[in-house]
Every structure is written in C-alpha cells, then in structure tokens.
Coordinates of C-alpha atoms in Angstrom, one line a residue:
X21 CA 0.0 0.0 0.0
X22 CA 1.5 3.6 -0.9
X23 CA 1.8 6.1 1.7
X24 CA -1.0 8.3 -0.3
X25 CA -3.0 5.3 0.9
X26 CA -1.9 5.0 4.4
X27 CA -2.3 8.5 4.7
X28 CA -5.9 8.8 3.0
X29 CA -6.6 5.8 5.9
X30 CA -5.5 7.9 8.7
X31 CA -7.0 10.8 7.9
X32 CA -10.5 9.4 7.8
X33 CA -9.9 8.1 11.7
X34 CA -9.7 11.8 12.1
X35 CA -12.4 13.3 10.2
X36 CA -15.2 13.9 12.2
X37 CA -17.9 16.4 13.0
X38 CA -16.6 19.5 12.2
X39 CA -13.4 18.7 11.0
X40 CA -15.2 16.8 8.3
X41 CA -17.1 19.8 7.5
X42 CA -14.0 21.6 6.9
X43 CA -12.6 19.3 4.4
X44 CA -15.5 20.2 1.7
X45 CA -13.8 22.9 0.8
X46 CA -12.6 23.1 -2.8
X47 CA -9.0 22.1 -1.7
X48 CA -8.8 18.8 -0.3
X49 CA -6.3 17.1 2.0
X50 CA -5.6 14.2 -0.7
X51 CA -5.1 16.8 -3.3
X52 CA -2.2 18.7 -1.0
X53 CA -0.7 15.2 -0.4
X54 CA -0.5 14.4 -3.8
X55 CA 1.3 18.0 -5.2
X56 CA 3.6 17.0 -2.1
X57 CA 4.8 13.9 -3.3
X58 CA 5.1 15.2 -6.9
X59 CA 6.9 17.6 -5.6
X60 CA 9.2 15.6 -3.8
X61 CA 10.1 13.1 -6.8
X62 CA 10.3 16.1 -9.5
X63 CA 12.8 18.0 -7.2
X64 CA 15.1 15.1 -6.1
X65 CA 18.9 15.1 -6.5
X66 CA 21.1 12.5 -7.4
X67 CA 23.6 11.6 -5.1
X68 CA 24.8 8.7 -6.0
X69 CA 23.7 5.1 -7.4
X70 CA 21.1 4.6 -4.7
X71 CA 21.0 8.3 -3.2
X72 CA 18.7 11.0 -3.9
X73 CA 18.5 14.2 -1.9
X74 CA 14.9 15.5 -1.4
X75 CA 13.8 18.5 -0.6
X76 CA 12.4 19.0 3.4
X77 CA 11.1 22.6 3.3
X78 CA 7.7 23.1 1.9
X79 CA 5.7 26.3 1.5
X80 CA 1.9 25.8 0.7
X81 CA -0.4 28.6 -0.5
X82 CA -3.9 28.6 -0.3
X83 CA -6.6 30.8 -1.1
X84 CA -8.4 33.0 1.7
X85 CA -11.1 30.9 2.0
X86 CA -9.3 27.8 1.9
X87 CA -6.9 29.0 4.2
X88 CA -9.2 29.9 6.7
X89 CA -11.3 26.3 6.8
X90 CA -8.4 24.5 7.7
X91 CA -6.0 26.6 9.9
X92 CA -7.8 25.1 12.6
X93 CA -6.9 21.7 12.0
X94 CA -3.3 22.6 10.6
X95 CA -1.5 21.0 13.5
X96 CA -2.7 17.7 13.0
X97 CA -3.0 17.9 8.7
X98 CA 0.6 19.0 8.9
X99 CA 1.8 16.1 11.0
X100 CA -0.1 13.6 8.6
X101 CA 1.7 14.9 5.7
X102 CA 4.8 15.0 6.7
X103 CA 4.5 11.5 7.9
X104 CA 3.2 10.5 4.9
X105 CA 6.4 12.1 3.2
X106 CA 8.7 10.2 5.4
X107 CA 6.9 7.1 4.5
X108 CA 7.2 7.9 0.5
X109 CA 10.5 9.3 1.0
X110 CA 12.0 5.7 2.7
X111 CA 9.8 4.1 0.3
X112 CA 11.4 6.0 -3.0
X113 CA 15.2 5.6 -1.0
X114 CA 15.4 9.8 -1.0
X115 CA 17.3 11.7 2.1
X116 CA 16.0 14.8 3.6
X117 CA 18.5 17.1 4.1
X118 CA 17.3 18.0 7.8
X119 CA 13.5 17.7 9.3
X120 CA 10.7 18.1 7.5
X121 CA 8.7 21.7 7.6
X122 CA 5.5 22.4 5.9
X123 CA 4.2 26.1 6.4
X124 CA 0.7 27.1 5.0
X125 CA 0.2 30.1 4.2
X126 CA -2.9 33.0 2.7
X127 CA -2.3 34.2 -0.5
X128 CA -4.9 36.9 -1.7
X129 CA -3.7 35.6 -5.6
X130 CA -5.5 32.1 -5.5
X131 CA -9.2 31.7 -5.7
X132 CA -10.9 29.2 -3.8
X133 CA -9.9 25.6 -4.9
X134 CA -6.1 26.6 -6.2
X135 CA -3.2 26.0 -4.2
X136 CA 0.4 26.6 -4.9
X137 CA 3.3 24.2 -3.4
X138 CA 7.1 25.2 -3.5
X139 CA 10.3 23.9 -1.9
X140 CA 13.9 23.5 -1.1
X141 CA 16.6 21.5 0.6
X142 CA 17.4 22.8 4.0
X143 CA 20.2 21.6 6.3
X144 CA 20.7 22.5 9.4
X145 CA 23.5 24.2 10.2
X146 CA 25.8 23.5 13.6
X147 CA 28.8 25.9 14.8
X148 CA 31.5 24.2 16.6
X149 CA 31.5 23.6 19.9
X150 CA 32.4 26.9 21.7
X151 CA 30.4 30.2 22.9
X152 CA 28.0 31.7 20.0
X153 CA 28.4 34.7 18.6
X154 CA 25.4 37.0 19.9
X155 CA 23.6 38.4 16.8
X156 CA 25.4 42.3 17.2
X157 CA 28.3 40.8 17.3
X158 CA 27.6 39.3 14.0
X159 CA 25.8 42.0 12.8
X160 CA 29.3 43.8 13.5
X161 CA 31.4 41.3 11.5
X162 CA 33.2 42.9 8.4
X163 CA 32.7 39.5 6.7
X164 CA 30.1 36.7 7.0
X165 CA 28.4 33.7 5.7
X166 CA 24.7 33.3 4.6
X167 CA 23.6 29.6 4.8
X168 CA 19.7 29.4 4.8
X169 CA 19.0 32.7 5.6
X170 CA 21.3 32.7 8.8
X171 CA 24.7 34.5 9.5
X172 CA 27.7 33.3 10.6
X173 CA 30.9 35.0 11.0
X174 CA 34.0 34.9 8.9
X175 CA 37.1 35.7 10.6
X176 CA 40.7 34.6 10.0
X177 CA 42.5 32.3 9.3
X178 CA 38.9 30.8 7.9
X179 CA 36.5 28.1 8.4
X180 CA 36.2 24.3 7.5
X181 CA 32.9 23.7 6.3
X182 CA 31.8 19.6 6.7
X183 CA 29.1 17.1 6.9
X184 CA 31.4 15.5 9.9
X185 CA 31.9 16.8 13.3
X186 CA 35.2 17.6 13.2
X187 CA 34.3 20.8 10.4
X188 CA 34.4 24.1 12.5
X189 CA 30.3 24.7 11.0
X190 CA 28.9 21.5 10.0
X191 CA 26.1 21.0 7.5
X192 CA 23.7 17.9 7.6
X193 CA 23.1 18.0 3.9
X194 CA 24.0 14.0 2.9
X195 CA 25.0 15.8 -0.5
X196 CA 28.6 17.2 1.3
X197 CA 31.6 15.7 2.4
X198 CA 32.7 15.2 6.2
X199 CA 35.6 17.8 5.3
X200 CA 34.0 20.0 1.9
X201 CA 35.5 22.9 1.6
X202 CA 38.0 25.4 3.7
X203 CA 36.5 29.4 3.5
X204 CA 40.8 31.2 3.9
X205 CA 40.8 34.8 5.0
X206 CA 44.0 36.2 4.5
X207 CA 44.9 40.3 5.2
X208 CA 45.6 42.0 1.8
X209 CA 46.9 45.9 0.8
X210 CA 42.8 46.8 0.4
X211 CA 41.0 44.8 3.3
X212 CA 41.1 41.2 3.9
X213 CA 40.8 38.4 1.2
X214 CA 39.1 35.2 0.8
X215 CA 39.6 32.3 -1.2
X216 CA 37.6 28.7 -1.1
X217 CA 39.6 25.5 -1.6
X218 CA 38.3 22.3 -2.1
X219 CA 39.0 19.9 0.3
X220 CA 38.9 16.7 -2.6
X221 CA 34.9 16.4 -1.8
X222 CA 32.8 13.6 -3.8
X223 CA 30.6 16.0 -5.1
X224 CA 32.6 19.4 -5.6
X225 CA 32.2 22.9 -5.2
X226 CA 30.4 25.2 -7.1
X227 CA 31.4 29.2 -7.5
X228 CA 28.7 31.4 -9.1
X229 CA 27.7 28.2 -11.0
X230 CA 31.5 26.6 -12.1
X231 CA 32.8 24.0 -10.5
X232 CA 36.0 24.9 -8.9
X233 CA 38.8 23.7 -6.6
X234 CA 40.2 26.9 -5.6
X235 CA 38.7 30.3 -6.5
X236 CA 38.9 34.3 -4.8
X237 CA 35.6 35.9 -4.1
X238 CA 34.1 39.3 -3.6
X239 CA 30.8 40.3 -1.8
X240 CA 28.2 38.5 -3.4
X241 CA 29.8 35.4 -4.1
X242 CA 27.5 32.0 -4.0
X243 CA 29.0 28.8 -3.1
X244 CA 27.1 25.3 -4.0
X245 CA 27.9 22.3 -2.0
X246 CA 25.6 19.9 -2.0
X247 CA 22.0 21.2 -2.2
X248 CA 23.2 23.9 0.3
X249 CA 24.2 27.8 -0.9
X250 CA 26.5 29.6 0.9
X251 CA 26.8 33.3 0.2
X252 CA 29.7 35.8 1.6
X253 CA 28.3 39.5 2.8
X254 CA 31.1 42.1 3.3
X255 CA 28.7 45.1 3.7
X256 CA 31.5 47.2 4.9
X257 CA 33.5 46.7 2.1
X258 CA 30.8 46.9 -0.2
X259 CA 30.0 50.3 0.9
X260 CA 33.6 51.8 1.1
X261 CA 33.7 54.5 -1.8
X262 CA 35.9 53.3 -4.7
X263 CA 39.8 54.9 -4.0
X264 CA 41.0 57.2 -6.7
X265 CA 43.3 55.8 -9.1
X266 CA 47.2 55.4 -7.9
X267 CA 50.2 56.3 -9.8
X268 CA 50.3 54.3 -12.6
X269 CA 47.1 52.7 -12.1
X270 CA 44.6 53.0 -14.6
X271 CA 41.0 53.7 -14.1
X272 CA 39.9 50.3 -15.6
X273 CA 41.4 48.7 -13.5
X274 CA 39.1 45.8 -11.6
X275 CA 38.9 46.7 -8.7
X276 CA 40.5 44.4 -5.6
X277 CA 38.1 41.6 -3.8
X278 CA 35.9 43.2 -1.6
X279 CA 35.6 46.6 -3.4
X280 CA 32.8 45.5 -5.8
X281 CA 29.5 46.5 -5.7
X282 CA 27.1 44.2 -3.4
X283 CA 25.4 42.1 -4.9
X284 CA 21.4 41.4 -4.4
X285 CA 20.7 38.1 -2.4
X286 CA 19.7 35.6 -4.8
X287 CA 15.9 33.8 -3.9
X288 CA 16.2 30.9 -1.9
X289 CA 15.7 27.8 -4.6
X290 CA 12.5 26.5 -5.2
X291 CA 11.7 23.8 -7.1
X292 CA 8.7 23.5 -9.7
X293 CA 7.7 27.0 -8.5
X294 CA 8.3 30.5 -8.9
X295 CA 9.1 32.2 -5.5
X296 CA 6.8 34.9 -4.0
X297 CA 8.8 36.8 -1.0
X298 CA 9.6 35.9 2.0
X299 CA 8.3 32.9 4.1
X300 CA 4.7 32.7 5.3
X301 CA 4.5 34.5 8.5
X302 CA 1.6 32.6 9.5
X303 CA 3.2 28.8 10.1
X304 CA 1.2 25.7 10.7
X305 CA 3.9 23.5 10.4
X306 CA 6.0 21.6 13.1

C-alpha cells in the first residue's frame, strides 16, 4: 500500500464532525498530499547510485477561504503529511536534508480551490562547539556567511565547512563531504581576502555556478555544495567608496576583492515553482 494510501486511511480516523465539514472545501487534503509527493520526486537530487537528496522545506499557499477552513486543523494535517512524506521518502530511497517543515500560508492571488506548493533543501546548520556569537556581534562582523538565511561569522584564518563533526560549522546535507571545503581569509593591501579551496569532496564545489577547486571571491559570491548555498556578505567593504586611481594605475582597472558592488541576495531555490517573497508568517507546520 503507498503512503498516499496510508495516509488517505489515517486521515478518515480523524475526520469527524466538524473537521469533516472543513474538508469540503474546494482544496482537499488528498489533493495537498499528492502536489507533495510530486513535488518531492520532480525536485530530487542524485547523489549517487542509490541516493537521492529531497527536498524538506515546503511552503503551501492557499486561497483565503481555503486558508481559513483549515488553519484550525493545521497541526494535526501537517503532522499527517509530513508523515506520509517520510513514509514515500523511505519508500522512493530519497534523504532529507534535515526535518521536514511544511508552512501554510494565505495568499490573496488564488481563488478558492487553487493552491500553490514550493520547496527547497534545507540543512541544518551547527557551529562548533564553543560560545556563540550574539547576533550584534555578528551584525558587526566585516565579513560573514549566509547559509539558509542565517549568519555566521568569517574571521581569519577561515573556516572548515563539513558534513562530519570535526568541520568548524557543520552542514547535515547527505549531499557534502565530512571535510568539503576550507573558507581562507587572509589580510591583503585593500582589506582582507578570501579564497575557497576544495577539500577533494565527492561532489565538488560550485562558484557562481562553475565547478571549482580553488577560486577568490568578492561580496556576493555563492557557493554550492551539496543542495546547500552559501553566500559571503562584506557590507563594509561593499560600501567603502571606490579609492582614486594610484600612480600608474589606470582607471579600468578591476577593482580588488571586496571593493565590488554588493550584490542582491539571490531567492532561496524552489523547485517547480516561482518564489513569492519571503516565508509565510503565518506557520502551521511543526
């Protein structure tokens, strides 16, 4: 039996009364479950022979009205689908790259009936062990690193980034290495450097879309590992006025890392689906 059966079974031990009632509305449960799974198996990543990497962050929008006749039960329909990902998920031999979230949210777009499903791969991400950084001290950092919408700091000499526990910020994403990749920042004439190396992964490293083993960046820069994007912020530097040419520098000159114009975050990936701002503010999910 597939897990849209198992969960179509569950569900009807929990429909009653008014919850029932609920359920008439244009968009059903089954329906949800089903753009779910689709979603799932359109979106997966190959990893290897028998590895696929599926995505574990999952956005729903519903119509007003739609919206409305189900927040109430959103708890309990959001723990039934998830499980019922889980179950498809072990069933299809896909990894999640960290728990599975499923937000609902209103969206004035969709009339009654429509609903709109997105998603990505998020990992969670673990500092080593040692005190955190508070957030103005990270807010103060000349250089940091963006992984899933949260900071961390960059400081010299750098950072091992890893799958395993002995990487200074560790990633669950099954799609990177125990040791991936090592951020170097080094002190340079115009504000500090920093390169990426490497680190011989399985799956190698991505700079603005090329696959690299050792490469400079500037503020903006995206690195891919896995099905996890890191990018580096230097606001500071991003923001320091250009300096006038030197003595026999010309003009046209590229500027040195670091004195390049910011550049705008890129949309968090989503897969089947066009993204529409930022995430729901009004969560169901666990």
């Amino acid at each position: 039996m597939g897990a849209l059966n198992r969960f179509e079974q569950r569900l009807e031990h929990l429909v009653t009364g008014a919850f029932a009632r609920a359920f008439r509305s244009a968009v059903q449960p089954m329906e949800i479950a089903a753009a779910l799974q689709r979603e799932v198996d359109n979106s997966a990543q190959i990893l290897s022979r028998d590895r696929r990497l599926a995505p574990n962050y999952f956005e729903i929008d519903l119509s007003p009205t739609d919206f409305d006749r189900l927040a109430t039960y959103g708890e309990t329909l959001s723990r039934e689908l998830a499980s019922m990902l889980h179950e498809h998920a072990e069933a299809q031999h896909y990894l999640f790259a960290g728990a599975v979230q499923l937000n609902f949210s209103r969206s004035d777009e969709l009339t009654t009936g429509r609903f709109r499903v997105r998603s990505r791969a998020s990992a969670a991400v673990t500092p080593a062990a040692g005190p955190s950084p508070t957030p103005a001290g990270v807010n103060r950092a000349p250089i940091f690193l963006e992984i899933n919408g949260v900071r961390h700091p960059l400081g010299p000499p750098g950072v091992v980034i890893g799958r395993g526990t002995n990487a200074d910020l560790r990633i669950d994403d099954p799609g990177i290495s125990r040791r991936h990749l090592e951020f170097r920042v080094e002190p340079g004439p115009q504000g500090p450097v920093v390169n990426v190396r490497d680190l011989g992964s399985t799956n190698g490293t991505l700079v603005d879309g090329r696959r690299v083993q050792e490469a400079s960046l500037t503020d903006g820069s995206q690195v891919q590992i896995g099905a996890t994007r890191i990018v580096v912020r230097a606001p500071q530097a991003s923001a320091r006025p250009p300096e006038s040419p030197g003595p026999g520098q010309s003009a046209n000159e590229p500027s040195p890392p670091w004195q390049l114009s910011q550049r705008k975050p890129a949309p968090p990936p989503a897969s089947g689906h066009p993204s529409h701002g930022e995430p729901p503010q009004r969560p169901w999910g666990r």
